[in-house]
Coordinates of C-alpha atoms in Angstrom, one line a residue:
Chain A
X1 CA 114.4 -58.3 -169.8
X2 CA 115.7 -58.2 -166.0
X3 CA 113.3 -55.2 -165.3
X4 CA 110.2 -56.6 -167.0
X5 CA 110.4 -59.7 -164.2
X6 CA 109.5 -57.1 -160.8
X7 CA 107.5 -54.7 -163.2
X8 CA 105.0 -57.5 -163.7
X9 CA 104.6 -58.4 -160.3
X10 CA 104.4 -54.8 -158.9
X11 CA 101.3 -54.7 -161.7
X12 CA 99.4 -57.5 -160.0
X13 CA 99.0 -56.8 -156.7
X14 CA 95.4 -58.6 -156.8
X15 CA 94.7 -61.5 -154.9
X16 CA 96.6 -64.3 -156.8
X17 CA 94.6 -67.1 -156.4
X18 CA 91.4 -65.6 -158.1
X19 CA 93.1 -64.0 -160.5
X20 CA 95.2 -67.0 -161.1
X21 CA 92.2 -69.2 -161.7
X22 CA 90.1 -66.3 -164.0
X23 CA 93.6 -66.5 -166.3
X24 CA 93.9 -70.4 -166.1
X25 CA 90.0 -70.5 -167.8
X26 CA 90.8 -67.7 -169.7
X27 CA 93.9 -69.8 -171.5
X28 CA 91.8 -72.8 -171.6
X29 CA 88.6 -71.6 -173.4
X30 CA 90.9 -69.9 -176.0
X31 CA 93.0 -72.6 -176.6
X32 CA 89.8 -74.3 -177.4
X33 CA 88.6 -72.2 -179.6
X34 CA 91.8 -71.8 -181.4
X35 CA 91.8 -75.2 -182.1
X36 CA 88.4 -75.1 -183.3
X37 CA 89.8 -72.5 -185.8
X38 CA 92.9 -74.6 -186.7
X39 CA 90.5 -77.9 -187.4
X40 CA 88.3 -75.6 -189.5
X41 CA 91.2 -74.3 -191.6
X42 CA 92.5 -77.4 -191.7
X43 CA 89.3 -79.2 -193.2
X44 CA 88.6 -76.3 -195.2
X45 CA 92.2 -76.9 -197.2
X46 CA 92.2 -80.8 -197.0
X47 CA 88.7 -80.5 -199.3
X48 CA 90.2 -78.2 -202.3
X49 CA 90.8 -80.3 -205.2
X50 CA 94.6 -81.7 -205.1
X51 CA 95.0 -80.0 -208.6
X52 CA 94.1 -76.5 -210.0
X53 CA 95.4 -74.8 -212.5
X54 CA 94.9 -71.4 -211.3
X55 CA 95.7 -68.9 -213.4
X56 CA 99.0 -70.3 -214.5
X57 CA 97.9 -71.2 -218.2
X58 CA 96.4 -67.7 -218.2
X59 CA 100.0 -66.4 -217.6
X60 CA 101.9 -68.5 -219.9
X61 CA 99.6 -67.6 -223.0
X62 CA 100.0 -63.9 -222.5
X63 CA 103.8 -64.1 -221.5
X64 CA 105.2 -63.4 -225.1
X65 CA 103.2 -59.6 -224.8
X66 CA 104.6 -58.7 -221.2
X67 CA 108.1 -58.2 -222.7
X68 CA 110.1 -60.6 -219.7
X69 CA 109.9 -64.2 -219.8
X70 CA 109.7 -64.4 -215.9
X71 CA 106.3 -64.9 -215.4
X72 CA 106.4 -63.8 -211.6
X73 CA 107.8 -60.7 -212.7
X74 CA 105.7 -60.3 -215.5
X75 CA 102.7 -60.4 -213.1
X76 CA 104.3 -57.7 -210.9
X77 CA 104.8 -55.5 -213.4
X78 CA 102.7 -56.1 -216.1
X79 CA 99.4 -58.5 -215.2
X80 CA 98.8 -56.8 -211.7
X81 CA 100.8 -54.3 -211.9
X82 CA 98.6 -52.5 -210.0
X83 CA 99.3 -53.8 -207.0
X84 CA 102.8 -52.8 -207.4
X85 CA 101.6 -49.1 -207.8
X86 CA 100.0 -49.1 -204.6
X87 CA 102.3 -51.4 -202.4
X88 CA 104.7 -48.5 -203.4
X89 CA 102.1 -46.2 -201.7
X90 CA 102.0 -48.6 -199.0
X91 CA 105.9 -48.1 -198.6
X92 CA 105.8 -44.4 -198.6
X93 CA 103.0 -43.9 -196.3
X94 CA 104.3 -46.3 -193.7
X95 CA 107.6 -44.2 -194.1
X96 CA 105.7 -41.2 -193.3
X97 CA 103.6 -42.7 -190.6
X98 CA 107.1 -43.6 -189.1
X99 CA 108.3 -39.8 -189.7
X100 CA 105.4 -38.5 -188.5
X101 CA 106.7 -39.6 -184.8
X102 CA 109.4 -36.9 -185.1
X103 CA 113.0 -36.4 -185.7
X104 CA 115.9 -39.4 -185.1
X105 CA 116.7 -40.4 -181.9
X106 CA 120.5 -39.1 -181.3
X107 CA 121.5 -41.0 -178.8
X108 CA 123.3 -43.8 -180.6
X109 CA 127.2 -43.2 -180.3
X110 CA 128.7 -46.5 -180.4
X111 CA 131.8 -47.0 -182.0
X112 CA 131.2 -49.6 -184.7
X113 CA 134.6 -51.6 -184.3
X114 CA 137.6 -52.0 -186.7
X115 CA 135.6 -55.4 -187.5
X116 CA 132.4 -54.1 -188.8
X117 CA 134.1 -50.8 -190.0
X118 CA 136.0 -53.2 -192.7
X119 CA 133.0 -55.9 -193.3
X120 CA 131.1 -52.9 -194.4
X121 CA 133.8 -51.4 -196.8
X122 CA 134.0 -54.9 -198.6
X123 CA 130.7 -55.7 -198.3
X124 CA 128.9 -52.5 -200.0
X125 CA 130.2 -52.5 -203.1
X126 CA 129.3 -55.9 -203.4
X127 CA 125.5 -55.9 -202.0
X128 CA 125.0 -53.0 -204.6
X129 CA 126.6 -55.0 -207.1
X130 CA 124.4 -58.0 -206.5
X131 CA 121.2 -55.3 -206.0
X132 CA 122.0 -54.7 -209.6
X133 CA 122.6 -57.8 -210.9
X134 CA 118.8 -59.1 -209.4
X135 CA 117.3 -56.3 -210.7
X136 CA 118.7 -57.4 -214.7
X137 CA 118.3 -60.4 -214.2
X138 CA 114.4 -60.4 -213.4
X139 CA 113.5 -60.1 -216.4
X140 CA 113.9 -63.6 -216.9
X141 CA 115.1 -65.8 -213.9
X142 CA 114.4 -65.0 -210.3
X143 CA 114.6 -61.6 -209.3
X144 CA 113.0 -58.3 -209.9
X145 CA 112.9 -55.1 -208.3
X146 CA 112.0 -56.2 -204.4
X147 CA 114.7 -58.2 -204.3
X148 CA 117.0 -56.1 -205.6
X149 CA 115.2 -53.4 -203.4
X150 CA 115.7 -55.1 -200.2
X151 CA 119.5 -55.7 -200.9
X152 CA 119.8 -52.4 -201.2
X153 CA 118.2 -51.8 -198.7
X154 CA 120.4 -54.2 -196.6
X155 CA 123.3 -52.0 -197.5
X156 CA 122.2 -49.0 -196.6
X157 CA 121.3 -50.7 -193.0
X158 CA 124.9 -51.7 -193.0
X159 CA 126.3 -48.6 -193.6
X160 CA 123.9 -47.2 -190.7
X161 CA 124.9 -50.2 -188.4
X162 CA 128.9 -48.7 -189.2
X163 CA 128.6 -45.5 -188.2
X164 CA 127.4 -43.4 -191.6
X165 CA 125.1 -40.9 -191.5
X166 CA 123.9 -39.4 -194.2
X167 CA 125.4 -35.8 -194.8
X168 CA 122.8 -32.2 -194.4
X169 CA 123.8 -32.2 -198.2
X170 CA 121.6 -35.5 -198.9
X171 CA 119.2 -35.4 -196.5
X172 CA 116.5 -32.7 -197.6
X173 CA 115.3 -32.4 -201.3
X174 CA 117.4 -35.7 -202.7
X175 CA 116.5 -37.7 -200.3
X176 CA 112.6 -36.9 -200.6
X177 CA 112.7 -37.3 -204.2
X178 CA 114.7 -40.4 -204.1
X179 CA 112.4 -42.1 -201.8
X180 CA 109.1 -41.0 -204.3
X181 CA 111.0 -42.1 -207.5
X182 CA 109.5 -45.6 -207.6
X183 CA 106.1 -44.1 -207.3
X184 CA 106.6 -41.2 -209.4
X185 CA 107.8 -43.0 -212.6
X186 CA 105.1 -45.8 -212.2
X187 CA 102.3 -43.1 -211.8
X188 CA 103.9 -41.0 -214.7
X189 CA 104.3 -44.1 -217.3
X190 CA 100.9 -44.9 -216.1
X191 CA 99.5 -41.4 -216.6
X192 CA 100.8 -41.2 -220.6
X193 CA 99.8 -44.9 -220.7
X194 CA 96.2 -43.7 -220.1
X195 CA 96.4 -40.8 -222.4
X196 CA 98.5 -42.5 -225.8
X197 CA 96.3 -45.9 -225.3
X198 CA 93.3 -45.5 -223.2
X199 CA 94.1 -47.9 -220.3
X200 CA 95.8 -48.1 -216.8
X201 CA 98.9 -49.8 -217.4
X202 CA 98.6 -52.1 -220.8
X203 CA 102.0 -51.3 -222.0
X204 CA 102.1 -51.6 -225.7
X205 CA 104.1 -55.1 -226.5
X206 CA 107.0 -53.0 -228.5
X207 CA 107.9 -51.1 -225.8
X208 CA 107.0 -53.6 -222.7
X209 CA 110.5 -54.8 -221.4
X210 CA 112.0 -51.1 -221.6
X211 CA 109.1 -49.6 -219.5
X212 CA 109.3 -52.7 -216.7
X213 CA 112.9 -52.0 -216.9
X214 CA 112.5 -48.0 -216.1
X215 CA 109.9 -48.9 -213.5
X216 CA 111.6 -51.3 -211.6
X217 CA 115.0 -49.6 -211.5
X218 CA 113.3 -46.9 -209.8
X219 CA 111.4 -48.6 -207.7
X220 CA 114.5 -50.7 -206.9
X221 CA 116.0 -47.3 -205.7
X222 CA 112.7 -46.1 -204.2
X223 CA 112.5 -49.8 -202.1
X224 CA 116.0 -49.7 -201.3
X225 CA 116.5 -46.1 -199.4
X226 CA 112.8 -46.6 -198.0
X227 CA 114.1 -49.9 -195.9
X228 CA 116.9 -48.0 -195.0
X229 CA 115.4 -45.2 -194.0
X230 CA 112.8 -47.2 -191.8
X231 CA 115.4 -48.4 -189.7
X232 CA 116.7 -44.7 -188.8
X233 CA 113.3 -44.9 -187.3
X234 CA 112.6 -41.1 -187.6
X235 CA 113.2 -38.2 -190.0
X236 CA 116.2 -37.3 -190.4
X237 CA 117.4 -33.7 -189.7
X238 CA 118.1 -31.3 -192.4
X239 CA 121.3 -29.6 -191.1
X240 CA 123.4 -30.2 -187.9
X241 CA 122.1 -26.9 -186.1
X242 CA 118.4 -28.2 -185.5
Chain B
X1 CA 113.0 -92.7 -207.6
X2 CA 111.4 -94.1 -204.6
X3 CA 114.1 -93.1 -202.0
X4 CA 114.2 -89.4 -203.5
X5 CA 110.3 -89.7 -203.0
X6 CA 111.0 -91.2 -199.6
X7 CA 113.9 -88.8 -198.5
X8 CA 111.8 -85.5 -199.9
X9 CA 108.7 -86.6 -197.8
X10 CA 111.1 -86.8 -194.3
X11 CA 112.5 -83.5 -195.3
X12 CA 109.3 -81.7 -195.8
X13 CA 108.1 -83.2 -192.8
X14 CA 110.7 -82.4 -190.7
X15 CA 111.1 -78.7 -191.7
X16 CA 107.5 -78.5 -191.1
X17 CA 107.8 -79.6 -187.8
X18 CA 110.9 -77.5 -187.5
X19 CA 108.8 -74.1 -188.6
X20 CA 105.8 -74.2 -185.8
X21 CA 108.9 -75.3 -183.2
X22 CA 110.9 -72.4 -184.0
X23 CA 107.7 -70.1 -184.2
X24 CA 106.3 -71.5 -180.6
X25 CA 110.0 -71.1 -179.5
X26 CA 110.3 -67.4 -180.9
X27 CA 106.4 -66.8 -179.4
X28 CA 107.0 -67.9 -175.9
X29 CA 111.3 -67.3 -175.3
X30 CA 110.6 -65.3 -171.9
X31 CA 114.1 -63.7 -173.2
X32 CA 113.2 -60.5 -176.3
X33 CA 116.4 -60.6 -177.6
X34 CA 116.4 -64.7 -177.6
X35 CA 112.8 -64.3 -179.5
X36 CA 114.2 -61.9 -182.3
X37 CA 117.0 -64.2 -182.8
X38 CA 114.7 -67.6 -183.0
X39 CA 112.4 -65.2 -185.4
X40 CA 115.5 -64.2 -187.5
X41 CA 116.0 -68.5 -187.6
X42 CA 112.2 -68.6 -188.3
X43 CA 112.7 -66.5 -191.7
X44 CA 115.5 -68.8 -193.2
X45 CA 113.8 -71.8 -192.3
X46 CA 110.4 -70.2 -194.1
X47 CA 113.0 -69.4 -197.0
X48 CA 113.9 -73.1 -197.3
X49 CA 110.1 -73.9 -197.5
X50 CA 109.7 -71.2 -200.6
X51 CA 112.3 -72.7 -202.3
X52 CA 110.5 -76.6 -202.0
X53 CA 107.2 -75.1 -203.5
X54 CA 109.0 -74.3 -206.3
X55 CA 109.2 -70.5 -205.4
X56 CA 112.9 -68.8 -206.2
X57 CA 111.5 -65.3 -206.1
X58 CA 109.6 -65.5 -202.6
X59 CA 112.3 -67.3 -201.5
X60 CA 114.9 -64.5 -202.4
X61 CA 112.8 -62.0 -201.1
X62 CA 112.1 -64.0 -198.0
X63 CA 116.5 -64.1 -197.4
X64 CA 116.9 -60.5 -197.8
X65 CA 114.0 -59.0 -196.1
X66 CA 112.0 -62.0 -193.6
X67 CA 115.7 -63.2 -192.3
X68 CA 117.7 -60.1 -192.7
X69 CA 116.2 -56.5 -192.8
X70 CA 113.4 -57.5 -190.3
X71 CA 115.8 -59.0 -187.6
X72 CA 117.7 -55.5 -188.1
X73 CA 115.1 -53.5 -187.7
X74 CA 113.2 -55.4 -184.4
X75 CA 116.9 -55.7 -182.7
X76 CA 117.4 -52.0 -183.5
X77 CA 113.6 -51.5 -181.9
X78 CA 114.9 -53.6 -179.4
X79 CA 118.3 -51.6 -178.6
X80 CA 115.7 -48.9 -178.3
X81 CA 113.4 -50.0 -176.4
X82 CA 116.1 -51.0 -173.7
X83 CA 118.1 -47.3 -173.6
X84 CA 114.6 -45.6 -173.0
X85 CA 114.4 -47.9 -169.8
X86 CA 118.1 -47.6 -168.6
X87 CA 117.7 -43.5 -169.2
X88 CA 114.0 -43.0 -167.7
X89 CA 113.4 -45.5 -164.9
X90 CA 110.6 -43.3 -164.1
X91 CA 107.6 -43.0 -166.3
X92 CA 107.7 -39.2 -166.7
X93 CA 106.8 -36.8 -169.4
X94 CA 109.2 -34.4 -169.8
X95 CA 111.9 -35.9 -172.4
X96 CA 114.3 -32.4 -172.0
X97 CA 117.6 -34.2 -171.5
X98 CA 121.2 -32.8 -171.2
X99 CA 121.5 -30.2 -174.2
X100 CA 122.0 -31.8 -177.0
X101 CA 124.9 -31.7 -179.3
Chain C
X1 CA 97.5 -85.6 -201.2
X2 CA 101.6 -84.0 -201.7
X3 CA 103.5 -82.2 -200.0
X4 CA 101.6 -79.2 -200.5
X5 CA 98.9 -79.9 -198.6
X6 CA 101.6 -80.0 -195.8
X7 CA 103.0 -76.9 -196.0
X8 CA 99.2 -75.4 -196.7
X9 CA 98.7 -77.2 -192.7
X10 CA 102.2 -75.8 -191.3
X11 CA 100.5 -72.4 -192.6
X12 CA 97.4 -73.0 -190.6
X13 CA 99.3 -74.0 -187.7
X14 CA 101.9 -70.8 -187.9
X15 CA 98.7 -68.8 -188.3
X16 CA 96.9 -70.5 -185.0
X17 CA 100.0 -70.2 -183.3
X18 CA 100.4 -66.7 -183.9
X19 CA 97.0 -65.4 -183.0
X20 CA 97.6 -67.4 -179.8
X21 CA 100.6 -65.3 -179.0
X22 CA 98.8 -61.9 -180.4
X23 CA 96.3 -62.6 -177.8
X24 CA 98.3 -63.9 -174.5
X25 CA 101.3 -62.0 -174.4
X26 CA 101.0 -58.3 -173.4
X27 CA 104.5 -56.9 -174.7
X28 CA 103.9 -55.1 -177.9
X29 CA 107.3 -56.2 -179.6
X30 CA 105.7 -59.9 -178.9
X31 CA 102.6 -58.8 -180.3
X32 CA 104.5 -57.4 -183.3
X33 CA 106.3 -60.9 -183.8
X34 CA 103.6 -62.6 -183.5
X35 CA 101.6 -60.4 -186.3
X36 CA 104.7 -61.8 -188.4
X37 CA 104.7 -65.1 -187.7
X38 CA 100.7 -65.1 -188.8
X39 CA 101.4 -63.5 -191.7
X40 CA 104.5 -66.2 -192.6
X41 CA 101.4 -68.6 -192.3
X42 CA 98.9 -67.3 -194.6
X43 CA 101.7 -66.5 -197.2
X44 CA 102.9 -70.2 -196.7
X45 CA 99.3 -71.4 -197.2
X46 CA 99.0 -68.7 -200.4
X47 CA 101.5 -70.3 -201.9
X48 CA 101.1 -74.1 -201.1
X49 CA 97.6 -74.0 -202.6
X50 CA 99.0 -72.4 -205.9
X51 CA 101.3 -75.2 -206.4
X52 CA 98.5 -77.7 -207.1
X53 CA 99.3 -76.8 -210.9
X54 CA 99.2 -80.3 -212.8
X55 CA 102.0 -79.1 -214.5
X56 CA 105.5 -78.8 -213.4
X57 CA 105.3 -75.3 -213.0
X58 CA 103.5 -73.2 -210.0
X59 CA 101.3 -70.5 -210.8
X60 CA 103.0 -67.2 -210.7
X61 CA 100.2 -65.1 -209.2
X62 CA 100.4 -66.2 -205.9
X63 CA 104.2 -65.9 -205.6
X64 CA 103.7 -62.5 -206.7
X65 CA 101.1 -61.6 -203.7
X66 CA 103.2 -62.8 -201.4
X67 CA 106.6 -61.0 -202.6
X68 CA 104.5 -57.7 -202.6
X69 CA 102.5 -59.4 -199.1
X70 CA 106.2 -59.3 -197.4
X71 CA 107.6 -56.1 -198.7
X72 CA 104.2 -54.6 -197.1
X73 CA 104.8 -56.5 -193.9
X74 CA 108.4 -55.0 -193.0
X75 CA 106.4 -51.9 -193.8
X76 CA 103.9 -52.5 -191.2
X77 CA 106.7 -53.9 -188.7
X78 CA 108.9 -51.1 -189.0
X79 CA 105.2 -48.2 -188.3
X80 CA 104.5 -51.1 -185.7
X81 CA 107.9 -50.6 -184.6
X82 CA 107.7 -47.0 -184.4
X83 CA 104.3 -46.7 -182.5
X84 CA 105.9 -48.7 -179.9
X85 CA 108.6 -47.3 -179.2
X86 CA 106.6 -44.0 -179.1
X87 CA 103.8 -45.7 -176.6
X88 CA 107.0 -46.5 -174.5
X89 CA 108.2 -42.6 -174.2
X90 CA 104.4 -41.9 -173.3
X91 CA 103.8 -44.4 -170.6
X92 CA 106.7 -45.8 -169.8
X93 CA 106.1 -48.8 -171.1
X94 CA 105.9 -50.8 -174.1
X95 CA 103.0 -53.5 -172.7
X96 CA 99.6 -52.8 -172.8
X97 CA 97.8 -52.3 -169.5
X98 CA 96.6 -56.3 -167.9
X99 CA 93.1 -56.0 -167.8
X100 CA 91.4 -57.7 -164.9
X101 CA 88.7 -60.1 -166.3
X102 CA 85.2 -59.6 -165.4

């Protein structure tokens, strides 16, 4: 922050004034247009009708079939469930996109404190606890497998913050496979789902809540050590001599 | 009835206000770290909103990932960001430091 | 008119607001906020719009766009994050160069 001040005026060594005035119009015509953008917007949602239905009553007529009675989580992982699939692809690739950029960056060495060293003892347990917990308890209240996901996920960030690395033993094969879990499974249920029935993802009503249950506990997994794993920010080494 | 009406209406209005404040604050703070922090404030205050449209699972993951795992990561981008200046005041290519551990 | 039109307009205003700051500020972790903070609008507006249910309950399908719409944001922020910090070891520096207007 101190160093961006000179930076910026070492950059502009133009004359000032013309410059000054070219930025000024600049601002002005596109906080004009902006506006014009925000009125349009702001028209275009004052004319929808004040009451829809949407596809709400669609929902609540199939919701006996989708084996949960949350109907948010029955459209995640029954209804539209594939959008799940891929947002799962979306996780992975941006994890690879991020490991792409090479290995971690070892130059973090701070000591985490006696503070955060204890906080993160008593607090693990407990975020994996409550990980667990969301990821039962969406099959009928709020909750499901992102949320139980990004707790997860929280904790492994926590354990990162501490100090933990994970060990050369972890890193290579378990990790990769833990991290394509959620995928996997939902591409493999969906795979038999195709060959025993015919279609992508129609889970027979008999089996429904036991399949959203294997699915989301690995993509809870898969979700969790993804998030954590983005904030490393690079790939992490396989063994301590490379 | 009417004052729960009445005192429902002030407190959408004001978190509404209190959302695009916060925002423009986090948007403009001449300060990094002070925007991260307003945009960590930015994703509790959206969470509130979730849960006044009647939306308990947004508004969970909203705490856990909007407020918390975002702000981790930026500050951590941040932390970053700010070593790669102290260590390379210089724009150079070669990143060969001190052999490494 | 309820209070769901209101949060619909906060989401048009978050979403101006942001594509003001993706434009003006240089600094690519600003930029990066700012992509968030539109996002937060149009999700906002997503789900204002499906609360117009006559019923007591909201429909579901939006809620469930924007759970999977954040997950795949903090996916984006965190490859945002990375290509910054990887246009910083390149150049030097993490703001794109000030063009002089014509």
């Amino acid at each position: 922050m101190q160093q961006s001040q000179p930076l910026k005026k070492t950059i502009n060594p133009k004359p000032m004034t013309e410059g000054v005035k070219k930025q000024l119009l600049f601002r002005l015509l596109l906080v004009a247009l902006l506006s014009l953008l925000a009125t349009g917007l702001g028209y275009a949602v004052l004319s929808l009708p004040s009451s829809a239905p949407g596809l709400s009553e669609l929902v609540a007529e199939n919701l006996e079939t989708s084996g949960v009675s949350n109907p948010v989580t029955a459209v995640l992982l029954n209804f539209r469930a594939y959008d799940t699939l891929l947002e799962l692809g979306v996780l992975l690739l941006a994890l690879l996109g991020v490991w792409s950029f090479g290995a971690v960056p070892e130059r973090r060495e701070s000591f985490p404190g006696p503070v955060l060293d204890t906080l993160s003892r008593l607090l693990v347990p407990l975020l994996i606890l409550v990980a667990g917990y969301l990821l039962w308890v969406g099959a009928h209240a709020p909750g499901g497998a992102f949320q139980a996901g990004s707790v997860l996920g929280a904790a492994g960030v926590l354990l990162l913050l501490a100090g933990w690395r994970p060990g050369a033993r972890f890193v290579g094969l378990p990790l990769r496979i833990t991290l394509v879990a959620g995928l996997g499974v939902f591409v493999i249920v969906s795979a038999v789902l195709i060959l025993v029935g015919g279609r992508l993802l129609e889970y027979p009503p008999s089996f429904a809540a036991t399949l959203i249950l294997l699915i989301e506990a690995a993509a809870t997994l898969s979700i969790g050590i993804t998030l954590a794993a983005l904030f490393i920010g690079g790939r992490p080494e396989a063994g301590p001599n490379n | 009835m009417e004052t729960v009406t009445l005192l429902q209406w002030a407190f959408d209005v004001v978190l509404g206000f209190s959302l695009l404040w916060i925002a423009w604050l986090a948007l403009t703070s001449l300060d990094l770290f002070r925007a991260i922090v307003l945009f960590i404030a930015f994703g509790l205050l959206m969470a509130l909103a979730w849960v006044r449209l009647d939306a308990p699972d947004v508004a969970l993951a909203e705490a856990a990932i909007g407020a918390g795992l975002t702000g981790a990561l930026l500050l951590a981008a941040l932390a970053r960001l700010e070593s790669n200046n102290a260590t390379k005041p210089t724009p150079e290519k070669d990143h060969q430091p001190e052999a490494h551990d | 008119m309820s209070h769901v039109f209101l949060y619909a307009l906060v989401g048009v205003g978050l979403f101006t607001l942001g594509l003001y700051a993706l434009i003006v500020h240089p600094h690519l972790l600003r930029k990066i906020l700012a992509i968030n903070v539109m996002g937060s609008g149009v999700f906002l507006m997503l789900v204002a719009l499906g609360r117009r249910t006559p019923g007591t309950l909201p429909d579901p399908v939006p809620h469930a766009m924007a759970i999977t719409g954040i997950v795949v944001a903090i996916s984006a922020t965190a490859l945002a994050l990375a290509l910054m910090l990887r246009v910083q070891v390149e150049t030097g520096r993490a703001e794109l160069p000030e063009e002089p207007l014509e």
